Coordinates of C-alpha atoms and ligand atoms in Angstrom, one line a residue:
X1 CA 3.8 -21.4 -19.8
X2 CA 1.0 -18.7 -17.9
X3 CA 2.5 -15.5 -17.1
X4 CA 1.7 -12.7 -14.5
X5 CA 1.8 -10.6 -17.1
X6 CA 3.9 -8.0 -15.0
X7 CA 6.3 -7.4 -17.2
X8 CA 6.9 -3.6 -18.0
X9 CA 4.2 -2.5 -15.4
X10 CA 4.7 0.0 -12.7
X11 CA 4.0 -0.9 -9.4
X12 CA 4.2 0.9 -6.2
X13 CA 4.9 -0.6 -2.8
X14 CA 4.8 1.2 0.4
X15 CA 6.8 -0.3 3.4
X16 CA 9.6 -2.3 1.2
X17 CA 12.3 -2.1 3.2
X18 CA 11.8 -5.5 5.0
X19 CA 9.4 -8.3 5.8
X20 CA 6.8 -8.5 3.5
X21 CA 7.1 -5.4 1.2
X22 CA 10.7 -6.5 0.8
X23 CA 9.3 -9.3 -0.4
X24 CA 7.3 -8.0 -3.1
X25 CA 9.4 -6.0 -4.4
X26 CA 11.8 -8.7 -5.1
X27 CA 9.1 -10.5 -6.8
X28 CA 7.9 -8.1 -8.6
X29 CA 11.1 -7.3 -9.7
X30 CA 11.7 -11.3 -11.0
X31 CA 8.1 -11.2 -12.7
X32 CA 9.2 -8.3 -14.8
X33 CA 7.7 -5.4 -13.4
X34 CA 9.1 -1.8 -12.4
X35 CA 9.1 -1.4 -8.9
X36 CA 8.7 1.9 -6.9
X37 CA 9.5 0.8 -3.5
X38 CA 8.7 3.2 -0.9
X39 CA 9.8 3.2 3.0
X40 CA 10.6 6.1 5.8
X41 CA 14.6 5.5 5.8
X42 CA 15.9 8.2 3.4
X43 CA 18.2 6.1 2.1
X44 CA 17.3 2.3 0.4
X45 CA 17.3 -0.2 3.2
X46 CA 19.5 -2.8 3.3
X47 CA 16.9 -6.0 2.8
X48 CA 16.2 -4.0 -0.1
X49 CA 19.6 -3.2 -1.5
X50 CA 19.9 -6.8 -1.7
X51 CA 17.4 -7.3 -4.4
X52 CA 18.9 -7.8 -7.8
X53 CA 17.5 -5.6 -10.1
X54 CA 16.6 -7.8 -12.8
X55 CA 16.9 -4.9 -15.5
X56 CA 18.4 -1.4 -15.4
X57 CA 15.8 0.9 -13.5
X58 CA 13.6 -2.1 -12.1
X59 CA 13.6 -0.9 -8.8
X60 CA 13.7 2.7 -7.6
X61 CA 13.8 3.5 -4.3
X62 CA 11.7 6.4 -2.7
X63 CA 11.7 7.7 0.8
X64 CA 7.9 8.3 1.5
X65 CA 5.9 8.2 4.9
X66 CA 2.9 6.9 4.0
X67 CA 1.3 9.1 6.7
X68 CA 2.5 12.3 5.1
X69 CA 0.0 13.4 2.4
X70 CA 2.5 15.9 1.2
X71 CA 5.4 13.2 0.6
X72 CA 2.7 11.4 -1.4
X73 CA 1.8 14.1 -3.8
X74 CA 5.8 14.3 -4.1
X75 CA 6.0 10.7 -5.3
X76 CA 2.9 11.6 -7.3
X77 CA 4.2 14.5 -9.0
X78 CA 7.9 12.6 -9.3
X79 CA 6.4 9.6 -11.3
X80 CA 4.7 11.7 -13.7
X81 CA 7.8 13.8 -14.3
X82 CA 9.3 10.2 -15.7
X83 CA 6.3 10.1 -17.8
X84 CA 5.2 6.7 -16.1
X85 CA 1.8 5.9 -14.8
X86 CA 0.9 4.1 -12.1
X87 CA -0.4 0.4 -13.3
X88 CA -0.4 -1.3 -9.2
X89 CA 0.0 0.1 -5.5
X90 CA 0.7 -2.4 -2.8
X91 CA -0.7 -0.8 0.4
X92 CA 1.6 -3.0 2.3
X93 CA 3.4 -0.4 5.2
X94 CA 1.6 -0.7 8.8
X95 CA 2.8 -0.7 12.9
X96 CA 1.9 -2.4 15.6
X97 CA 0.4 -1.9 18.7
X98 CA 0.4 -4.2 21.8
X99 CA -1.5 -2.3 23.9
X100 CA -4.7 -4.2 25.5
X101 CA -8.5 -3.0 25.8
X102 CA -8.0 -1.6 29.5
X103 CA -4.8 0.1 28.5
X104 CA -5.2 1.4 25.0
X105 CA -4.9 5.6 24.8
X106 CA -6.6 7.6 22.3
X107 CA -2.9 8.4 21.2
X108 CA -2.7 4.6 20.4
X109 CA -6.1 4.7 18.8
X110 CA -4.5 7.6 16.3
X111 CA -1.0 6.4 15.8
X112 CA -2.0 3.0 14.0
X113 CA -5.2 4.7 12.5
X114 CA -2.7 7.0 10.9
X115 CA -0.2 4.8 9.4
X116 CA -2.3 1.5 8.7
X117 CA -5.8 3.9 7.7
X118 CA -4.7 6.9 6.1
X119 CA -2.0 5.5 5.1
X120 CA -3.9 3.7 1.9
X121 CA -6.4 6.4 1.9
X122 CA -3.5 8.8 1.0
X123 CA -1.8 6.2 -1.2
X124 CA -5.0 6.1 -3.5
X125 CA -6.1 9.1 -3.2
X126 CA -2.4 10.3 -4.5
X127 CA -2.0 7.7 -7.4
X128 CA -5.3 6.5 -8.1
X129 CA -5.3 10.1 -10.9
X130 CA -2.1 7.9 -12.3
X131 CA -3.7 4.7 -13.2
X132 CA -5.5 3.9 -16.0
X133 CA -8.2 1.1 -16.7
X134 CA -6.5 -2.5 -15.7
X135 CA -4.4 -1.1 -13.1
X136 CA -4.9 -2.9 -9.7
X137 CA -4.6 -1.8 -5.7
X138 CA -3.6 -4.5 -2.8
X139 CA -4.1 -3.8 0.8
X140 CA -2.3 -5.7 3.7
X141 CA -4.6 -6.3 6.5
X142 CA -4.4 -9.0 8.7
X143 CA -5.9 -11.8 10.6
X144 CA -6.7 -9.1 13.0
X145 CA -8.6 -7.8 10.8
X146 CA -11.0 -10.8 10.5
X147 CA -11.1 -11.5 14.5
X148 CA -11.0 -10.3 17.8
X149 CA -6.9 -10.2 18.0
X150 CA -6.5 -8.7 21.5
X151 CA -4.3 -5.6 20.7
X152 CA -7.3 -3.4 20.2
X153 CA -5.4 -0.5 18.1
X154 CA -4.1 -2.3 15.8
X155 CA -7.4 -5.3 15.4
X156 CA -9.5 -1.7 14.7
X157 CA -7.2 -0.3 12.6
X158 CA -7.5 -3.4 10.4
X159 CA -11.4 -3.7 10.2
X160 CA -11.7 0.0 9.7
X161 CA -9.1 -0.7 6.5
X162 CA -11.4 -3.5 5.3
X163 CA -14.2 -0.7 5.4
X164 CA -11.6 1.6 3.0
X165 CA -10.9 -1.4 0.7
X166 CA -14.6 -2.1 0.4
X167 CA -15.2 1.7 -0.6
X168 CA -12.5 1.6 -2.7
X169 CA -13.5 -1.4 -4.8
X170 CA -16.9 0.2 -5.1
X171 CA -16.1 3.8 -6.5
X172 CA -12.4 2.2 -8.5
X173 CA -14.8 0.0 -10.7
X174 CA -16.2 1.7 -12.7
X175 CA -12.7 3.3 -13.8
X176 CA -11.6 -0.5 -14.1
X177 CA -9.0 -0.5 -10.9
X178 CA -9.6 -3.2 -9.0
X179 CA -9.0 -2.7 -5.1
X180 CA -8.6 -6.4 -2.9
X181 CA -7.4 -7.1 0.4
X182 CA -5.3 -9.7 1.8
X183 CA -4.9 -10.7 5.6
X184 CA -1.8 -12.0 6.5
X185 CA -1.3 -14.7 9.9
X186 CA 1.4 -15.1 11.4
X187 CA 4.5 -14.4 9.2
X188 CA 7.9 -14.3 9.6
X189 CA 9.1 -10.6 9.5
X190 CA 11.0 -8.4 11.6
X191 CA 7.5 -7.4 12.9
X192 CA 6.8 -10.8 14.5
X193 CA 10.4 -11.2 15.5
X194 CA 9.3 -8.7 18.2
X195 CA 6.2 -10.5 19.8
X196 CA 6.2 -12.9 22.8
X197 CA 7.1 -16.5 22.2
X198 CA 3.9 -17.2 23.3
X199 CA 2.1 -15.3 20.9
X200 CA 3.5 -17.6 18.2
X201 CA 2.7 -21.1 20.1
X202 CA -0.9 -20.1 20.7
X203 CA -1.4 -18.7 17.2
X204 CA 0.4 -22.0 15.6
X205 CA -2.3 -23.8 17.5
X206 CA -5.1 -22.0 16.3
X207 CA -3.6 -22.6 12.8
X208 CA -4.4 -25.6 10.6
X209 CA -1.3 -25.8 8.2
X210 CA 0.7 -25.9 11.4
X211 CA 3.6 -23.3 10.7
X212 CA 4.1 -19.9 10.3
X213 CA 4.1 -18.5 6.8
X214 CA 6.6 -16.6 4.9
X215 CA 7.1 -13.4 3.4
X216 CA 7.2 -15.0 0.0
X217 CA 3.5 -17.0 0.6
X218 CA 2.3 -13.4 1.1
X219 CA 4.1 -12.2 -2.2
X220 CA 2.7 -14.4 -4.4
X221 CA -0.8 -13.8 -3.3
X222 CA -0.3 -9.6 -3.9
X223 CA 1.5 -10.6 -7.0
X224 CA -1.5 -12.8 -8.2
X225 CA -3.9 -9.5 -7.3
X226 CA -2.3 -7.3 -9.4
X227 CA -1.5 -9.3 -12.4
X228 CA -4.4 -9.3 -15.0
X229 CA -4.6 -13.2 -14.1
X230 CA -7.0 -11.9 -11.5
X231 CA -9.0 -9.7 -14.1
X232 CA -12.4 -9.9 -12.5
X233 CA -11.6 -9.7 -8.9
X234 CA -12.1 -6.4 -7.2
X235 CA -13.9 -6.3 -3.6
X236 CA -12.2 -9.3 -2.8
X237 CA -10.4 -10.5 0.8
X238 CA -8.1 -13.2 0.8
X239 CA -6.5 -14.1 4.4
X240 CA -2.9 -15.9 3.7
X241 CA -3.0 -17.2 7.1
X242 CA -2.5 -21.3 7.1
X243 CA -6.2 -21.4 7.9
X244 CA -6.3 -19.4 11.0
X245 CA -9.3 -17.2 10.3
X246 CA -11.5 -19.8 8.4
X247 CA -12.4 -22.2 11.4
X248 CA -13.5 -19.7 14.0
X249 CA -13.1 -21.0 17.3
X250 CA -13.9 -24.7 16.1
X251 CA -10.2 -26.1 15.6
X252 CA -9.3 -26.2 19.9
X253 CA -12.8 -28.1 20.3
X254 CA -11.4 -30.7 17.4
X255 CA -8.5 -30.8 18.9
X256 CA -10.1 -32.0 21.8
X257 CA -12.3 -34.6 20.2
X258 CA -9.7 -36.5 18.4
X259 CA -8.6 -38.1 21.7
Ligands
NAD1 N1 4.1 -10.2 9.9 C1 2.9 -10.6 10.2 O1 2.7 -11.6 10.8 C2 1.7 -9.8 9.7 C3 0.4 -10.3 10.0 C4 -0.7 -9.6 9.5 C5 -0.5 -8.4 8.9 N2 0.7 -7.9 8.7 C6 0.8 -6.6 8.0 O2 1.6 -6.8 6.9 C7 2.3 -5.5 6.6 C8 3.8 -5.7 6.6 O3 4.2 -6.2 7.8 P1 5.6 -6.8 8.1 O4 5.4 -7.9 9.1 O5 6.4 -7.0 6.9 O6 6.2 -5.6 9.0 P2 7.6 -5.0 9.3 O7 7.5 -4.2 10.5 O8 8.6 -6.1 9.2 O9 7.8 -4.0 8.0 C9 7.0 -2.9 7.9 C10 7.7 -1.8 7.1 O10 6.8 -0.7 7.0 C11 7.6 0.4 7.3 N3 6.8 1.5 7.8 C12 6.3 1.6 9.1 N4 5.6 2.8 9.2 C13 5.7 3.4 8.0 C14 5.2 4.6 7.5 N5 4.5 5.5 8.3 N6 5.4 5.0 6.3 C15 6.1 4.1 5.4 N7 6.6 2.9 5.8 C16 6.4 2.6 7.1 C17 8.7 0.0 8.2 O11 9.8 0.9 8.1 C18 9.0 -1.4 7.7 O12 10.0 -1.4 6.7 C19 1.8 -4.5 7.7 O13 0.7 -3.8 7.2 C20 1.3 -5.5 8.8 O14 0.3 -4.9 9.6 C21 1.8 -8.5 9.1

């Protein structure tokens, strides 16, 4: 039987107390590994209470703010006074922002930059000293990322993190971390919960699988990333998105055609 080969390795995720990073904490936690799950709350959020720790000390909980460089050199500073290194960071917590091209404020511009930018500059610039050669980084982008997605903040805050990942992969290498990207579509998270009803029927449309994705489909492609299954991937950008980004604008115009 193949394994992710998790087991016993320390992984960080930032934003794990719901939707997605909940997610991969849970799984990380199944596979073996020792989660350091991270979100603002100061105590551990319920979505994340409920995951069974699968061995005494599998999950630890950490308030951190990913925008705070200070709270990260905390976390830094408390993970090496356990004598643990740092063997995967999930660069998962990020905000929205709905506002549209005519509307968007500078303030805007800075609020998501801050959180969804800096946020996994800080994060590697903080543990990136912890890890050691075969130790891997995953950043959540999005879709948004990858097209012109009208809320301009938030679509600029995820191309500008593509341009981070990028440099990261580049100047990680040589240490042997590996820095990759994945861009979520449409998932079912409290995040999503929160948009129109329209926004989900016109981006199931655009979407060849025909559904919206889960938390877990998301997991299991970060989980892949930083297991040493995925050795000689760095650099790399996977969207997780049913097909949404891949087609361009072709799928309506096959739509059409099939009459
Ligand atoms: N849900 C989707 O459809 C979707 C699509 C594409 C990309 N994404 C990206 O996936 C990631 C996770 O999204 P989600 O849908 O699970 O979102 P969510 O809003 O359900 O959860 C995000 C978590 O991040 C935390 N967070 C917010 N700001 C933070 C900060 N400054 N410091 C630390 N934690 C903070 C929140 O408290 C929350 O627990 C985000 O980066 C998001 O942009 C989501």
């Amino acid at each position: 039987m193949i394994s992710l080969q998790l087991e016993g390795r320390t992984v960080v995720v930032t934003g794990a107390g719901q939707g997605q990073g909940a997610a991969e904490a849970r799984l990380l936690v199944e596979a073996g590994a020792r989660v350091i799950a991270t979100d603002l709350a100061s105590e551990i959020p319920a979505g994340l209470a409920a995951v069974p720790p699968a061995a005494a000390n599998a999950l630890v909980y950490r308030p951190l703010d990913v925008a705070d460089a200070e709270g990260w050199a905390k976390l830094a500073h408390w993970i090496q006074s356990q004598g643990w290194q740092v063997d995967g960071l999930v660069n998962n917590a990020g905000i929205t922002q709905r506002s549209r091209l005519l509307d968007a404020t500078v303030a805007d511009l800075q609020r998501v930059y801050e959180v969804n930018v800096a946020g996994a500059l800080l994060g590697i610039q903080a543990l990136a000293p912890l890890m050691a050669s075969g130790s891997a980084i995953v950043n959540v982008g999005s879709v948004a990322g990858l097209t012109a997605h009208y809320p301009v903040a938030y679509t600029a805050s995820k191309w500008a993190l593509r341009g981070l990942s990028q440099v990261a992969a580049m100047e990680m290498g040589p240490r042997g971390i590996r820095v990759n990207t994945v861009h979520p579509g449409f998932i079912e998270t409290p995040m999503t919960a929160s948009a129109k009803p329209e926004f989900k029927q016109a981006t199931l449309a655009e979407t060849p699988l025909g559904r919206t994705g889960s938390v877990e489909e998301v997991a299991g492609v970060v989980l892949f990333l930083l297991s040493p299954l995925s050795s000689y991937v760095t650099g790399a950008e996977i969207p997780v998105d049913g097909g949404q980004s891949g087609h361009g604008a072709a799928k309506s115009v096959s739509d059409a055609m099939r009459g």
